[in-house]
Amino acid sequence: MNQFNKLNIIFCGIGGQGIVSLAKLTHKILFIEGYEVKCFDVMGLGQRGGSVSSHLRFSKEKILSPLIPVGQVDYLVGLEQTEVLRNIHYLSTDGYLVASDYKLTSPSVNAGLERDTPYTVNDVCATKKIKKTIFYKNILESENISYVNLNFSLLSILLCLLDYDLESAKETIKTIIPQNRIQENILAFEKGIDYFKKQA
């Protein structure tokens, strides 16, 4: 795994996508002795499809706040496009975005009560020259894997970027998730790895 003095990661998406579980799983996988670790969840109406984000911090020095300051995120992992736009200002100038192309249009937009944002994640990344990997949910659907497993595909891409031992990560995953969901989640995990390697 790449060496670092500190590592700041934000996971963002909407309620029901498993953001908090993804952060806790990543925490367990990346647990490194000698580092102080803080994990903090920020939730709106999470159970109703509202904004959810989790801040995960590793540091060799004392961490004074569990919340990552704006402009200091090393990796932003986004499971929903609008939530990526809401959190992209947290990225540092050399930060990296790992995101899916999944987009949920809000009920107020569907009802014509407000307009959807005219900006896309690709637009913002091009303007700010942000390094990114966008994983497309139809990659999973073409293999009859539910898009609800996107979080495992994005996790594997993040671990590739960190040069983490992927086989070790798989073994950790198998000890945490329910037995009846291991196969589909490992398949989604491997699809993320395959996709990242093809993009490299």
mmCIF file of C-alpha atoms in Angstrom:
data_model
loop_
_atom_site.group_PDB
_atom_site.id
_atom_site.type_symbol
_atom_site.label_atom_id
_atom_site.label_comp_id
_atom_site.label_asym_id
_atom_site.label_seq_id
_atom_site.Cartn_x
_atom_site.Cartn_y
_atom_site.Cartn_z
ATOM 1 C CA MET A 1 0.000 0.000 0.000
ATOM 2 C CA ASN A 2 1.134 3.562 -0.685
ATOM 3 C CA GLN A 3 2.764 5.263 2.303
ATOM 4 C CA PHE A 4 1.111 8.384 3.723
ATOM 5 C CA ASN A 5 1.249 10.654 6.763
ATOM 6 C CA LYS A 6 -2.461 11.398 6.489
ATOM 7 C CA LEU A 7 -5.364 10.195 4.388
ATOM 8 C CA ASN A 8 -8.734 11.928 4.131
ATOM 9 C CA ILE A 9 -11.650 10.208 2.378
ATOM 10 C CA ILE A 10 -15.275 11.286 1.986
ATOM 11 C CA PHE A 11 -17.977 8.861 0.880
ATOM 12 C CA CYS A 12 -21.174 10.516 -0.335
ATOM 13 C CA GLY A 13 -24.513 9.489 -1.767
ATOM 14 C CA ILE A 14 -28.130 9.172 -0.753
ATOM 15 C CA GLY A 15 -29.910 7.230 1.970
ATOM 16 C CA GLY A 16 -30.172 3.553 1.134
ATOM 17 C CA GLN A 17 -26.950 3.289 -0.873
ATOM 18 C CA GLY A 18 -24.919 1.979 2.050
ATOM 19 C CA ILE A 19 -22.644 5.011 2.504
ATOM 20 C CA VAL A 20 -22.147 4.525 6.246
ATOM 21 C CA SER A 21 -21.564 0.774 5.828
ATOM 22 C CA LEU A 22 -19.059 1.458 3.046
ATOM 23 C CA ALA A 23 -17.096 3.856 5.261
ATOM 24 C CA LYS A 24 -17.025 1.352 8.123
ATOM 25 C CA LEU A 25 -15.917 -1.438 5.792
ATOM 26 C CA THR A 26 -13.137 0.746 4.369
ATOM 27 C CA HIS A 27 -12.102 1.634 7.919
ATOM 28 C CA LYS A 28 -11.788 -2.064 8.763
ATOM 29 C CA ILE A 29 -9.889 -2.891 5.566
ATOM 30 C CA LEU A 30 -7.466 0.023 5.897
ATOM 31 C CA PHE A 31 -6.900 -0.339 9.645
ATOM 32 C CA ILE A 32 -3.212 0.357 10.189
ATOM 33 C CA GLU A 33 -1.512 0.248 13.560
ATOM 34 C CA GLY A 34 0.162 3.490 14.566
ATOM 35 C CA TYR A 35 -2.452 5.718 12.895
ATOM 36 C CA GLU A 36 -5.126 7.702 14.646
ATOM 37 C CA VAL A 37 -8.469 7.141 12.929
ATOM 38 C CA LYS A 38 -11.682 9.174 12.983
ATOM 39 C CA CYS A 39 -14.922 8.322 11.198
ATOM 40 C CA PHE A 40 -17.912 10.665 11.225
ATOM 41 C CA ASP A 41 -21.279 10.379 9.461
ATOM 42 C CA VAL A 42 -23.301 13.370 8.232
ATOM 43 C CA MET A 43 -26.913 12.519 7.473
ATOM 44 C CA GLY A 44 -29.936 14.517 6.390
ATOM 45 C CA LEU A 45 -33.147 12.611 5.744
ATOM 46 C CA GLY A 46 -31.067 9.561 4.990
ATOM 47 C CA GLN A 47 -33.909 7.073 5.201
ATOM 48 C CA ARG A 48 -35.885 9.073 2.633
ATOM 49 C CA GLY A 49 -33.232 9.343 -0.048
ATOM 50 C CA GLY A 50 -31.618 12.406 1.500
ATOM 51 C CA SER A 51 -27.941 13.385 1.530
ATOM 52 C CA VAL A 52 -25.533 11.119 3.389
ATOM 53 C CA SER A 53 -21.780 11.478 3.715
ATOM 54 C CA SER A 54 -19.104 9.820 5.834
ATOM 55 C CA HIS A 55 -15.732 11.382 6.662
ATOM 56 C CA LEU A 56 -12.882 8.920 7.219
ATOM 57 C CA ARG A 57 -9.522 10.239 8.456
ATOM 58 C CA PHE A 58 -6.182 8.500 9.062
ATOM 59 C CA SER A 59 -3.188 10.372 10.465
ATOM 60 C CA LYS A 60 0.123 9.784 12.237
ATOM 61 C CA GLU A 61 -0.596 12.985 14.161
ATOM 62 C CA LYS A 62 -3.476 13.844 16.464
ATOM 63 C CA ILE A 63 -6.758 14.462 14.634
ATOM 64 C CA LEU A 64 -8.482 17.490 16.129
ATOM 65 C CA SER A 65 -11.784 17.129 14.262
ATOM 66 C CA PRO A 66 -13.582 14.151 12.724
ATOM 67 C CA LEU A 67 -14.866 16.429 9.939
ATOM 68 C CA ILE A 68 -12.504 16.981 7.022
ATOM 69 C CA PRO A 69 -11.973 20.677 6.215
ATOM 70 C CA VAL A 70 -12.926 21.974 2.765
ATOM 71 C CA GLY A 71 -10.091 21.497 0.283
ATOM 72 C CA GLN A 72 -8.358 18.702 2.202
ATOM 73 C CA VAL A 73 -9.980 15.523 0.843
ATOM 74 C CA ASP A 74 -7.589 13.126 -0.887
ATOM 75 C CA TYR A 75 -10.303 10.841 -2.279
ATOM 76 C CA LEU A 76 -13.983 11.630 -2.805
ATOM 77 C CA VAL A 77 -16.051 8.492 -3.400
ATOM 78 C CA GLY A 78 -19.493 9.364 -4.746
ATOM 79 C CA LEU A 79 -22.368 6.980 -5.370
ATOM 80 C CA GLU A 80 -24.794 9.577 -6.752
ATOM 81 C CA GLN A 81 -24.041 12.415 -9.179
ATOM 82 C CA THR A 82 -25.848 15.286 -7.441
ATOM 83 C CA GLU A 83 -24.230 14.389 -4.119
ATOM 84 C CA VAL A 84 -20.833 14.421 -5.810
ATOM 85 C CA LEU A 85 -21.530 17.997 -6.945
ATOM 86 C CA ARG A 86 -22.525 18.926 -3.383
ATOM 87 C CA ASN A 87 -19.259 17.588 -1.969
ATOM 88 C CA ILE A 88 -16.708 18.192 -4.713
ATOM 89 C CA HIS A 89 -15.450 21.407 -3.094
ATOM 90 C CA TYR A 90 -13.950 19.248 -0.331
ATOM 91 C CA LEU A 91 -11.357 17.833 -2.762
ATOM 92 C CA SER A 92 -7.792 19.078 -2.444
ATOM 93 C CA THR A 93 -6.091 20.511 -5.529
ATOM 94 C CA ASP A 94 -4.478 17.126 -6.189
ATOM 95 C CA GLY A 95 -7.434 15.067 -4.911
ATOM 96 C CA TYR A 96 -9.038 12.208 -6.833
ATOM 97 C CA LEU A 97 -12.706 11.526 -7.552
ATOM 98 C CA VAL A 98 -14.112 7.994 -7.712
ATOM 99 C CA ALA A 99 -17.787 8.118 -8.694
ATOM 100 C CA SER A 100 -20.636 6.256 -10.332
ATOM 101 C CA ASP A 101 -22.856 7.682 -13.065
ATOM 102 C CA TYR A 102 -26.003 6.945 -11.047
ATOM 103 C CA LYS A 103 -28.280 9.975 -10.755
ATOM 104 C CA LEU A 104 -31.483 10.315 -8.755
ATOM 105 C CA THR A 105 -33.759 13.144 -9.831
ATOM 106 C CA SER A 106 -35.413 14.692 -6.781
ATOM 107 C CA PRO A 107 -39.222 14.560 -6.366
ATOM 108 C CA SER A 108 -39.406 18.385 -6.527
ATOM 109 C CA VAL A 109 -37.715 18.353 -9.963
ATOM 110 C CA ASN A 110 -39.973 15.529 -11.164
ATOM 111 C CA ALA A 111 -43.006 17.540 -10.023
ATOM 112 C CA GLY A 112 -41.792 20.644 -11.856
ATOM 113 C CA LEU A 113 -41.379 22.644 -8.640
ATOM 114 C CA GLU A 114 -37.718 23.386 -9.286
ATOM 115 C CA ARG A 115 -35.118 22.984 -12.001
ATOM 116 C CA ASP A 116 -32.424 20.343 -11.956
ATOM 117 C CA THR A 117 -28.798 21.482 -11.903
ATOM 118 C CA PRO A 118 -27.504 22.204 -15.418
ATOM 119 C CA TYR A 119 -24.020 21.017 -14.459
ATOM 120 C CA THR A 120 -22.664 17.487 -14.673
ATOM 121 C CA VAL A 121 -19.796 15.941 -12.763
ATOM 122 C CA ASN A 122 -17.783 15.723 -15.995
ATOM 123 C CA ASP A 123 -18.351 19.449 -16.612
ATOM 124 C CA VAL A 124 -17.040 20.380 -13.175
ATOM 125 C CA CYS A 125 -14.096 17.972 -13.377
ATOM 126 C CA ALA A 126 -13.074 19.390 -16.759
ATOM 127 C CA THR A 127 -13.298 22.985 -15.498
ATOM 128 C CA LYS A 128 -11.313 22.284 -12.324
ATOM 129 C CA LYS A 129 -9.017 19.683 -13.936
ATOM 130 C CA ILE A 130 -9.948 17.050 -11.360
ATOM 131 C CA LYS A 131 -8.495 13.564 -11.711
ATOM 132 C CA LYS A 132 -11.293 11.017 -11.783
ATOM 133 C CA THR A 133 -12.582 7.541 -12.516
ATOM 134 C CA ILE A 134 -16.293 7.286 -13.358
ATOM 135 C CA PHE A 135 -17.752 3.789 -13.062
ATOM 136 C CA TYR A 136 -20.917 3.144 -15.091
ATOM 137 C CA LYS A 137 -23.686 1.170 -13.427
ATOM 138 C CA ASN A 138 -24.629 -0.540 -16.706
ATOM 139 C CA ILE A 139 -21.353 -2.479 -16.406
ATOM 140 C CA LEU A 140 -22.923 -4.339 -13.496
ATOM 141 C CA GLU A 141 -26.367 -4.587 -15.064
ATOM 142 C CA SER A 142 -24.902 -6.196 -18.198
ATOM 143 C CA GLU A 143 -23.598 -8.969 -15.927
ATOM 144 C CA ASN A 144 -26.945 -9.294 -14.102
ATOM 145 C CA ILE A 145 -25.431 -7.701 -10.979
ATOM 146 C CA SER A 146 -27.715 -5.224 -9.228
ATOM 147 C CA TYR A 147 -26.644 -1.569 -9.266
ATOM 148 C CA VAL A 148 -27.111 -1.597 -5.473
ATOM 149 C CA ASN A 149 -23.681 -3.259 -5.381
ATOM 150 C CA LEU A 150 -22.029 -0.169 -6.918
ATOM 151 C CA ASN A 151 -20.438 0.637 -3.575
ATOM 152 C CA PHE A 152 -18.228 -2.465 -3.829
ATOM 153 C CA SER A 153 -17.107 -1.537 -7.343
ATOM 154 C CA LEU A 154 -16.136 1.953 -6.174
ATOM 155 C CA LEU A 155 -14.402 0.510 -3.107
ATOM 156 C CA SER A 156 -12.206 -1.709 -5.278
ATOM 157 C CA ILE A 157 -11.253 1.271 -7.478
ATOM 158 C CA LEU A 158 -10.294 3.262 -4.377
ATOM 159 C CA LEU A 159 -8.138 0.375 -3.135
ATOM 160 C CA CYS A 160 -6.468 0.125 -6.562
ATOM 161 C CA LEU A 161 -5.552 3.815 -6.312
ATOM 162 C CA LEU A 162 -4.101 3.181 -2.841
ATOM 163 C CA ASP A 163 -2.173 0.179 -4.184
ATOM 164 C CA TYR A 164 -3.773 -1.970 -1.490
ATOM 165 C CA ASP A 165 -3.600 -5.781 -1.407
ATOM 166 C CA LEU A 166 -6.888 -6.618 -3.150
ATOM 167 C CA GLU A 167 -6.922 -10.294 -2.176
ATOM 168 C CA SER A 168 -6.561 -9.304 1.471
ATOM 169 C CA ALA A 169 -9.460 -6.865 1.023
ATOM 170 C CA LYS A 170 -11.649 -9.637 -0.418
ATOM 171 C CA GLU A 171 -10.964 -11.860 2.576
ATOM 172 C CA THR A 172 -11.915 -9.036 4.938
ATOM 173 C CA ILE A 173 -15.139 -8.428 2.999
ATOM 174 C CA LYS A 174 -16.070 -12.108 3.257
ATOM 175 C CA THR A 175 -15.824 -11.962 7.054
ATOM 176 C CA ILE A 176 -18.112 -8.930 7.349
ATOM 177 C CA ILE A 177 -21.007 -9.180 4.917
ATOM 178 C CA PRO A 178 -23.828 -11.769 5.151
ATOM 179 C CA GLN A 179 -23.073 -15.142 3.578
ATOM 180 C CA ASN A 180 -25.915 -14.877 1.046
ATOM 181 C CA ARG A 181 -24.529 -11.584 -0.351
ATOM 182 C CA ILE A 182 -20.841 -12.476 -0.632
ATOM 183 C CA GLN A 183 -20.894 -13.700 -4.238
ATOM 184 C CA GLU A 184 -22.674 -10.692 -5.765
ATOM 185 C CA ASN A 185 -20.598 -8.190 -3.813
ATOM 186 C CA ILE A 186 -17.287 -9.879 -4.679
ATOM 187 C CA LEU A 187 -18.343 -9.913 -8.343
ATOM 188 C CA ALA A 188 -19.068 -6.164 -8.172
ATOM 189 C CA PHE A 189 -15.715 -5.664 -6.414
ATOM 190 C CA GLU A 190 -13.894 -7.511 -9.211
ATOM 191 C CA LYS A 191 -15.752 -5.565 -11.920
ATOM 192 C CA GLY A 192 -14.411 -2.360 -10.407
ATOM 193 C CA ILE A 193 -10.866 -3.719 -10.523
ATOM 194 C CA ASP A 194 -11.229 -4.839 -14.158
ATOM 195 C CA TYR A 195 -12.673 -1.470 -15.165
ATOM 196 C CA PHE A 196 -9.917 0.500 -13.418
ATOM 197 C CA LYS A 197 -7.165 -1.555 -15.039
ATOM 198 C CA LYS A 198 -8.685 -1.003 -18.488
ATOM 199 C CA GLN A 199 -8.794 2.764 -17.884
ATOM 200 C CA ALA A 200 -5.169 2.922 -16.647
#
